[in-house]
């Protein structure tokens, strides 16, 4: 690729999104730190609180995460007693994640920080731009950019 190509390396969408994600994550982590959680851990607890027990594979898919990455993120949650992992009665090879009472308490304690992080983001970017950005990002996640979409198209 030459420097005068229509698409320049500096215009890389992946880089821009990852930089923004790291920047936003650092901001949220700052607000969640008093509760002893990081952003990803908070999101895992929030999903389990909202949806109830989930298999590791289902949670990874729902969070658009690699199963291995999710595994690394749930280890400290299990170690601290915030979640428990149990085999499914219907298939002992599959494991379900359950939010514990301690996990519910920690999640509730972290919610105040999360609300502050959300308010700070919205204050910085405005309610309308924040809502528009959220919808754009949801559309990206729902698009056919992911590897599953590419593989399913190649099977047609």
PDB file of C-alpha atoms in Angstrom:
ATOM      1  CA  UNK A   1       0.000   0.000   0.000  1.00  0.00           C
ATOM      2  CA  UNK A   2       1.444   3.354  -0.957  1.00  0.00           C
ATOM      3  CA  UNK A   3       1.216   6.549   1.087  1.00  0.00           C
ATOM      4  CA  UNK A   4      -1.089   8.103  -1.499  1.00  0.00           C
ATOM      5  CA  UNK A   5      -3.629   5.236  -1.366  1.00  0.00           C
ATOM      6  CA  UNK A   6      -7.229   6.368  -0.926  1.00  0.00           C
ATOM      7  CA  UNK A   7      -7.306   4.587   2.443  1.00  0.00           C
ATOM      8  CA  UNK A   8      -4.498   5.580   4.755  1.00  0.00           C
ATOM      9  CA  UNK A   9      -3.227   3.652   7.753  1.00  0.00           C
ATOM     10  CA  UNK A  10      -4.110   6.681   9.903  1.00  0.00           C
ATOM     11  CA  UNK A  11      -7.754   6.172   8.878  1.00  0.00           C
ATOM     12  CA  UNK A  12      -7.847   2.615  10.280  1.00  0.00           C
ATOM     13  CA  UNK A  13     -11.279   2.073  11.858  1.00  0.00           C
ATOM     14  CA  UNK A  14     -10.023  -0.788  13.992  1.00  0.00           C
ATOM     15  CA  UNK A  15      -7.302   1.360  15.534  1.00  0.00           C
ATOM     16  CA  UNK A  16      -9.672   4.283  16.132  1.00  0.00           C
ATOM     17  CA  UNK A  17     -12.293   2.063  17.810  1.00  0.00           C
ATOM     18  CA  UNK A  18      -9.691   0.271  19.955  1.00  0.00           C
ATOM     19  CA  UNK A  19      -8.129   3.562  21.060  1.00  0.00           C
ATOM     20  CA  UNK A  20     -11.561   4.943  21.947  1.00  0.00           C
ATOM     21  CA  UNK A  21     -12.437   1.729  23.786  1.00  0.00           C
ATOM     22  CA  UNK A  22      -9.229   1.871  25.843  1.00  0.00           C
ATOM     23  CA  UNK A  23      -9.808   5.550  26.629  1.00  0.00           C
ATOM     24  CA  UNK A  24     -13.411   4.967  27.731  1.00  0.00           C
ATOM     25  CA  UNK A  25     -12.471   1.815  29.649  1.00  0.00           C
ATOM     26  CA  UNK A  26      -9.834   3.719  31.634  1.00  0.00           C
ATOM     27  CA  UNK A  27     -12.444   6.320  32.547  1.00  0.00           C
ATOM     28  CA  UNK A  28     -14.991   3.707  33.685  1.00  0.00           C
ATOM     29  CA  UNK A  29     -12.315   1.721  35.556  1.00  0.00           C
ATOM     30  CA  UNK A  30     -11.502   4.852  37.561  1.00  0.00           C
ATOM     31  CA  UNK A  31     -15.126   5.090  38.746  1.00  0.00           C
ATOM     32  CA  UNK A  32     -15.476   1.349  39.416  1.00  0.00           C
ATOM     33  CA  UNK A  33     -12.174   1.003  41.310  1.00  0.00           C
ATOM     34  CA  UNK A  34     -13.643   1.883  44.745  1.00  0.00           C
ATOM     35  CA  UNK A  35     -15.906  -1.190  44.420  1.00  0.00           C
ATOM     36  CA  UNK A  36     -12.939  -3.370  43.444  1.00  0.00           C
ATOM     37  CA  UNK A  37     -14.127  -4.081  39.903  1.00  0.00           C
ATOM     38  CA  UNK A  38     -12.886  -3.366  36.427  1.00  0.00           C
ATOM     39  CA  UNK A  39     -15.183  -2.521  33.541  1.00  0.00           C
ATOM     40  CA  UNK A  40     -15.240  -6.025  32.038  1.00  0.00           C
ATOM     41  CA  UNK A  41     -15.904  -7.616  35.422  1.00  0.00           C
ATOM     42  CA  UNK A  42     -18.739  -5.165  36.036  1.00  0.00           C
ATOM     43  CA  UNK A  43     -20.223  -6.039  32.636  1.00  0.00           C
ATOM     44  CA  UNK A  44     -20.074  -9.770  33.391  1.00  0.00           C
ATOM     45  CA  UNK A  45     -21.834  -9.289  36.730  1.00  0.00           C
ATOM     46  CA  UNK A  46     -24.413  -7.020  35.068  1.00  0.00           C
ATOM     47  CA  UNK A  47     -25.208  -9.664  32.413  1.00  0.00           C
ATOM     48  CA  UNK A  48     -25.613 -12.384  35.032  1.00  0.00           C
ATOM     49  CA  UNK A  49     -27.757 -10.108  37.205  1.00  0.00           C
ATOM     50  CA  UNK A  50     -30.001  -9.215  34.260  1.00  0.00           C
ATOM     51  CA  UNK A  51     -30.168 -12.592  32.519  1.00  0.00           C
ATOM     52  CA  UNK A  52     -29.555 -15.119  35.264  1.00  0.00           C
ATOM     53  CA  UNK A  53     -27.166 -18.079  34.981  1.00  0.00           C
ATOM     54  CA  UNK A  54     -25.511 -18.442  31.577  1.00  0.00           C
ATOM     55  CA  UNK A  55     -23.107 -20.894  30.033  1.00  0.00           C
ATOM     56  CA  UNK A  56     -19.605 -19.628  29.398  1.00  0.00           C
ATOM     57  CA  UNK A  57     -20.144 -19.941  25.637  1.00  0.00           C
ATOM     58  CA  UNK A  58     -23.449 -18.035  25.748  1.00  0.00           C
ATOM     59  CA  UNK A  59     -21.962 -15.253  27.862  1.00  0.00           C
ATOM     60  CA  UNK A  60     -18.902 -14.979  25.601  1.00  0.00           C
ATOM     61  CA  UNK A  61     -21.147 -14.708  22.523  1.00  0.00           C
ATOM     62  CA  UNK A  62     -23.436 -12.187  24.223  1.00  0.00           C
ATOM     63  CA  UNK A  63     -20.471 -10.029  25.216  1.00  0.00           C
ATOM     64  CA  UNK A  64     -18.786 -10.455  21.805  1.00  0.00           C
ATOM     65  CA  UNK A  65     -15.717 -11.886  23.537  1.00  0.00           C
ATOM     66  CA  UNK A  66     -13.431 -14.774  22.822  1.00  0.00           C
ATOM     67  CA  UNK A  67     -14.180 -17.657  25.207  1.00  0.00           C
ATOM     68  CA  UNK A  68     -10.543 -17.709  26.379  1.00  0.00           C
ATOM     69  CA  UNK A  69     -10.597 -13.988  27.171  1.00  0.00           C
ATOM     70  CA  UNK A  70     -13.830 -14.438  29.106  1.00  0.00           C
ATOM     71  CA  UNK A  71     -12.213 -17.314  30.986  1.00  0.00           C
ATOM     72  CA  UNK A  72      -9.383 -15.046  32.132  1.00  0.00           C
ATOM     73  CA  UNK A  73     -11.903 -12.420  33.240  1.00  0.00           C
ATOM     74  CA  UNK A  74     -14.063 -14.790  35.280  1.00  0.00           C
ATOM     75  CA  UNK A  75     -11.173 -16.307  37.265  1.00  0.00           C
ATOM     76  CA  UNK A  76     -10.850 -13.394  39.745  1.00  0.00           C
ATOM     77  CA  UNK A  77     -14.645 -13.182  40.024  1.00  0.00           C
ATOM     78  CA  UNK A  78     -14.803 -16.846  40.988  1.00  0.00           C
ATOM     79  CA  UNK A  79     -11.767 -16.541  43.289  1.00  0.00           C
ATOM     80  CA  UNK A  80     -13.437 -13.632  45.124  1.00  0.00           C
ATOM     81  CA  UNK A  81     -16.729 -15.542  45.444  1.00  0.00           C
ATOM     82  CA  UNK A  82     -18.669 -13.143  43.187  1.00  0.00           C
ATOM     83  CA  UNK A  83     -19.674 -15.902  40.775  1.00  0.00           C
ATOM     84  CA  UNK A  84     -19.764 -19.667  40.972  1.00  0.00           C
ATOM     85  CA  UNK A  85     -19.296 -22.066  38.096  1.00  0.00           C
ATOM     86  CA  UNK A  86     -21.341 -25.253  38.044  1.00  0.00           C
ATOM     87  CA  UNK A  87     -21.834 -28.026  35.497  1.00  0.00           C
ATOM     88  CA  UNK A  88     -25.209 -28.012  33.769  1.00  0.00           C
ATOM     89  CA  UNK A  89     -27.466 -30.835  34.943  1.00  0.00           C
ATOM     90  CA  UNK A  90     -28.395 -31.575  31.314  1.00  0.00           C
ATOM     91  CA  UNK A  91     -24.762 -31.689  30.081  1.00  0.00           C
ATOM     92  CA  UNK A  92     -22.042 -32.077  32.700  1.00  0.00           C
ATOM     93  CA  UNK A  93     -19.413 -30.932  30.157  1.00  0.00           C
ATOM     94  CA  UNK A  94     -21.036 -27.485  29.903  1.00  0.00           C
ATOM     95  CA  UNK A  95     -20.652 -25.052  32.766  1.00  0.00           C
ATOM     96  CA  UNK A  96     -22.990 -22.288  33.862  1.00  0.00           C
ATOM     97  CA  UNK A  97     -21.967 -19.078  35.592  1.00  0.00           C
ATOM     98  CA  UNK A  98     -24.097 -17.995  38.555  1.00  0.00           C
ATOM     99  CA  UNK A  99     -24.040 -14.650  40.327  1.00  0.00           C
ATOM    100  CA  UNK A 100     -23.583 -15.165  44.084  1.00  0.00           C
ATOM    101  CA  UNK A 101     -25.022 -13.015  46.872  1.00  0.00           C
ATOM    102  CA  UNK A 102     -21.547 -11.512  47.327  1.00  0.00           C
ATOM    103  CA  UNK A 103     -21.494 -10.813  43.587  1.00  0.00           C
ATOM    104  CA  UNK A 104     -24.870  -9.074  43.777  1.00  0.00           C
ATOM    105  CA  UNK A 105     -23.629  -6.917  46.652  1.00  0.00           C
ATOM    106  CA  UNK A 106     -20.411  -5.998  44.837  1.00  0.00           C
ATOM    107  CA  UNK A 107     -22.369  -5.239  41.647  1.00  0.00           C
ATOM    108  CA  UNK A 108     -24.777  -2.985  43.581  1.00  0.00           C
ATOM    109  CA  UNK A 109     -21.830  -1.205  45.232  1.00  0.00           C
ATOM    110  CA  UNK A 110     -20.250  -0.620  41.819  1.00  0.00           C
ATOM    111  CA  UNK A 111     -23.452   0.736  40.263  1.00  0.00           C
ATOM    112  CA  UNK A 112     -22.950   4.173  41.835  1.00  0.00           C
ATOM    113  CA  UNK A 113     -19.551   4.456  40.146  1.00  0.00           C
ATOM    114  CA  UNK A 114     -20.965   3.203  36.870  1.00  0.00           C
ATOM    115  CA  UNK A 115     -23.729   5.849  37.002  1.00  0.00           C
ATOM    116  CA  UNK A 116     -21.059   8.522  37.541  1.00  0.00           C
ATOM    117  CA  UNK A 117     -19.004   7.180  34.614  1.00  0.00           C
ATOM    118  CA  UNK A 118     -22.070   7.208  32.358  1.00  0.00           C
ATOM    119  CA  UNK A 119     -22.945  10.753  33.444  1.00  0.00           C
ATOM    120  CA  UNK A 120     -19.390  11.944  32.823  1.00  0.00           C
ATOM    121  CA  UNK A 121     -19.379  10.480  29.318  1.00  0.00           C
ATOM    122  CA  UNK A 122     -22.753  12.032  28.512  1.00  0.00           C
ATOM    123  CA  UNK A 123     -21.683  15.360  30.001  1.00  0.00           C
ATOM    124  CA  UNK A 124     -18.574  15.374  27.813  1.00  0.00           C
ATOM    125  CA  UNK A 125     -20.310  14.357  24.580  1.00  0.00           C
ATOM    126  CA  UNK A 126     -23.922  15.376  25.081  1.00  0.00           C
ATOM    127  CA  UNK A 127     -26.983  13.182  25.422  1.00  0.00           C
ATOM    128  CA  UNK A 128     -27.805  13.182  21.707  1.00  0.00           C
ATOM    129  CA  UNK A 129     -24.274  12.333  20.506  1.00  0.00           C
ATOM    130  CA  UNK A 130     -23.947   9.674  23.215  1.00  0.00           C
ATOM    131  CA  UNK A 131     -27.202   8.008  22.133  1.00  0.00           C
ATOM    132  CA  UNK A 132     -26.195   8.223  18.458  1.00  0.00           C
ATOM    133  CA  UNK A 133     -22.783   6.717  19.181  1.00  0.00           C
ATOM    134  CA  UNK A 134     -24.323   3.869  21.173  1.00  0.00           C
ATOM    135  CA  UNK A 135     -26.692   3.073  18.276  1.00  0.00           C
ATOM    136  CA  UNK A 136     -23.852   3.223  15.731  1.00  0.00           C
ATOM    137  CA  UNK A 137     -21.729   0.875  17.822  1.00  0.00           C
ATOM    138  CA  UNK A 138     -24.646  -1.541  18.251  1.00  0.00           C
ATOM    139  CA  UNK A 139     -25.103  -1.496  14.471  1.00  0.00           C
ATOM    140  CA  UNK A 140     -21.407  -2.351  14.024  1.00  0.00           C
ATOM    141  CA  UNK A 141     -21.771  -5.312  16.399  1.00  0.00           C
ATOM    142  CA  UNK A 142     -24.886  -6.483  14.532  1.00  0.00           C
ATOM    143  CA  UNK A 143     -23.193  -6.154  11.120  1.00  0.00           C
ATOM    144  CA  UNK A 144     -21.639  -8.925   9.083  1.00  0.00           C
ATOM    145  CA  UNK A 145     -18.086  -7.814   9.885  1.00  0.00           C
ATOM    146  CA  UNK A 146     -17.417 -10.621  12.359  1.00  0.00           C
ATOM    147  CA  UNK A 147     -15.733 -13.916  11.467  1.00  0.00           C
ATOM    148  CA  UNK A 148     -18.961 -15.915  11.917  1.00  0.00           C
ATOM    149  CA  UNK A 149     -20.701 -13.807   9.283  1.00  0.00           C
ATOM    150  CA  UNK A 150     -17.813 -14.229   6.850  1.00  0.00           C
ATOM    151  CA  UNK A 151     -17.760 -18.000   7.381  1.00  0.00           C
ATOM    152  CA  UNK A 152     -21.527 -18.326   6.961  1.00  0.00           C
ATOM    153  CA  UNK A 153     -21.384 -16.336   3.697  1.00  0.00           C
ATOM    154  CA  UNK A 154     -18.653 -18.583   2.329  1.00  0.00           C
ATOM    155  CA  UNK A 155     -20.882 -21.611   2.952  1.00  0.00           C
ATOM    156  CA  UNK A 156     -23.630 -20.253   0.709  1.00  0.00           C
TER     157      UNK A 156
END
